[in-house]
Amino acid sequence: MVQPKSQKLRLFTTHLLLLIFIAAIMFPLLMVIAISLREGNFATGSLIPDTISWEHWRLALGFSVEHADGRVTPPPFPVLLWLWNSIKVAGITAIGIVALSTTCAYAFARMRFPGKRPC
């Protein structure tokens, strides 16, 4: 199908604005990931680190980090325990919502009440 020139221009402009919007949203996320892959606590430099270090991820996942000089850094927070607690709460909440919604749906489907049928 042949599209008019104004519609092609509008489609191109829409796609360009969407790409700019996606880039504006993704840049901070990519920056945080890049900073987490750097050695030490440095937030300066380019987006892509020179050397990749997984020490921040090991600490975040609850593993101790052994440094080159023999020091051992224990994990500061029990992040995996917090994640597991969040999963349990979300699962129990989802099961409760489905159970309650099922009984409500049955009541709406089977029982008669004013306003059930459209005029």
GROMACS .gro file of C-alpha atoms in nm:
model
  119
    1MET     CA    1   0.000   0.000   0.000
    2VAL     CA    2   0.133   0.341  -0.094
    3GLN     CA    3   0.135   0.591   0.190
    4PRO     CA    4   0.119   0.966   0.148
    5LYS     CA    5   0.437   1.161   0.216
    6SER     CA    6   0.291   1.333   0.525
    7GLN     CA    7   0.206   0.996   0.683
    8LYS     CA    8   0.559   0.865   0.617
    9LEU     CA    9   0.705   1.178   0.776
   10ARG     CA   10   0.477   1.142   1.079
   11LEU     CA   11   0.573   0.775   1.116
   12PHE     CA   12   0.945   0.858   1.090
   13THR     CA   13   0.912   1.138   1.346
   14THR     CA   14   0.721   0.910   1.584
   15HIS     CA   15   0.985   0.639   1.557
   16LEU     CA   16   1.264   0.891   1.608
   17LEU     CA   17   1.097   1.033   1.921
   18LEU     CA   18   1.041   0.681   2.057
   19LEU     CA   19   1.407   0.592   2.002
   20ILE     CA   20   1.518   0.911   2.181
   21PHE     CA   21   1.279   0.831   2.468
   22ILE     CA   22   1.410   0.473   2.495
   23ALA     CA   23   1.770   0.597   2.492
   24ALA     CA   24   1.691   0.848   2.768
   25ILE     CA   25   1.540   0.570   2.979
   26MET     CA   26   1.809   0.309   2.909
   27PHE     CA   27   2.116   0.532   2.963
   28PRO     CA   28   2.088   0.551   3.345
   29LEU     CA   29   2.031   0.175   3.366
   30LEU     CA   30   2.335   0.104   3.149
   31MET     CA   31   2.539   0.351   3.355
   32VAL     CA   32   2.448   0.175   3.681
   33ILE     CA   33   2.540  -0.164   3.532
   34ALA     CA   34   2.870  -0.023   3.400
   35ILE     CA   35   2.955   0.127   3.740
   36SER     CA   36   2.878  -0.204   3.911
   37LEU     CA   37   3.130  -0.380   3.685
   38ARG     CA   38   3.419  -0.147   3.777
   39GLU     CA   39   3.685  -0.217   4.036
   40GLY     CA   40   3.656  -0.031   4.365
   41ASN     CA   41   3.410   0.248   4.430
   42PHE     CA   42   3.474   0.466   4.127
   43ALA     CA   43   3.189   0.625   3.934
   44THR     CA   44   3.407   0.816   3.689
   45GLY     CA   45   3.525   0.718   3.345
   46SER     CA   46   3.366   0.589   3.032
   47LEU     CA   47   3.047   0.387   2.998
   48ILE     CA   48   3.243   0.069   2.925
   49PRO     CA   49   3.494  -0.013   3.202
   50ASP     CA   50   3.855  -0.097   3.111
   51THR     CA   51   3.863  -0.408   3.331
   52ILE     CA   52   3.553  -0.595   3.441
   53SER     CA   53   3.530  -0.687   3.809
   54TRP     CA   54   3.251  -0.896   3.958
   55GLU     CA   55   3.329  -0.807   4.323
   56HIS     CA   56   3.025  -0.579   4.360
   57TRP     CA   57   2.794  -0.850   4.225
   58ARG     CA   58   2.948  -1.113   4.457
   59LEU     CA   59   2.893  -0.888   4.756
   60ALA     CA   60   2.538  -0.810   4.647
   61LEU     CA   61   2.457  -1.179   4.612
   62GLY     CA   62   2.593  -1.257   4.958
   63PHE     CA   63   2.937  -1.402   4.883
   64SER     CA   64   3.257  -1.288   5.051
   65VAL     CA   65   3.522  -1.124   4.833
   66GLU     CA   66   3.891  -1.204   4.879
   67HIS     CA   67   4.123  -0.925   4.766
   68ALA     CA   68   4.473  -0.965   4.621
   69ASP     CA   69   4.635  -0.859   4.949
   70GLY     CA   70   4.453  -1.134   5.143
   71ARG     CA   71   4.177  -0.921   5.295
   72VAL     CA   72   3.830  -1.076   5.296
   73THR     CA   73   3.526  -0.851   5.268
   74PRO     CA   74   3.210  -1.008   5.408
   75PRO     CA   75   2.878  -0.927   5.242
   76PRO     CA   76   2.726  -0.618   5.406
   77PHE     CA   77   2.359  -0.713   5.363
   78PRO     CA   78   2.161  -1.039   5.327
   79VAL     CA   79   2.024  -0.945   4.983
   80LEU     CA   80   1.933  -1.301   4.880
   81LEU     CA   81   1.730  -1.343   5.200
   82TRP     CA   82   1.548  -1.020   5.124
   83LEU     CA   83   1.483  -1.137   4.769
   84TRP     CA   84   1.348  -1.472   4.893
   85ASN     CA   85   1.118  -1.292   5.140
   86SER     CA   86   0.986  -1.072   4.859
   87ILE     CA   87   0.919  -1.378   4.642
   88LYS     CA   88   0.729  -1.546   4.927
   89VAL     CA   89   0.517  -1.238   4.993
   90ALA     CA   90   0.443  -1.192   4.621
   91GLY     CA   91   0.348  -1.560   4.580
   92ILE     CA   92   0.116  -1.565   4.881
   93THR     CA   93  -0.043  -1.239   4.768
   94ALA     CA   94  -0.097  -1.371   4.414
   95ILE     CA   95  -0.259  -1.691   4.544
   96GLY     CA   96  -0.486  -1.488   4.773
   97ILE     CA   97  -0.589  -1.252   4.494
   98VAL     CA   98  -0.668  -1.539   4.257
   99ALA     CA   99  -0.876  -1.716   4.524
  100LEU     CA  100  -1.070  -1.401   4.610
  101SER     CA  101  -1.118  -1.304   4.244
  102THR     CA  102  -1.246  -1.652   4.159
  103THR     CA  103  -1.517  -1.639   4.424
  104CYS     CA  104  -1.616  -1.287   4.317
  105ALA     CA  105  -1.629  -1.391   3.951
  106TYR     CA  106  -1.853  -1.686   4.039
  107ALA     CA  107  -2.087  -1.455   4.228
  108PHE     CA  108  -2.105  -1.209   3.938
  109ALA     CA  109  -2.169  -1.490   3.688
  110ARG     CA  110  -2.435  -1.687   3.881
  111MET     CA  111  -2.623  -1.449   4.107
  112ARG     CA  112  -2.885  -1.197   4.008
  113PHE     CA  113  -2.847  -0.837   4.116
  114PRO     CA  114  -2.974  -0.499   3.995
  115GLY     CA  115  -2.770  -0.361   3.707
  116LYS     CA  116  -2.645  -0.699   3.584
  117ARG     CA  117  -2.818  -0.675   3.246
  118PRO     CA  118  -2.757  -0.371   3.026
  119CYS     CA  119  -3.062  -0.163   2.940
   0.00000   0.00000   0.00000
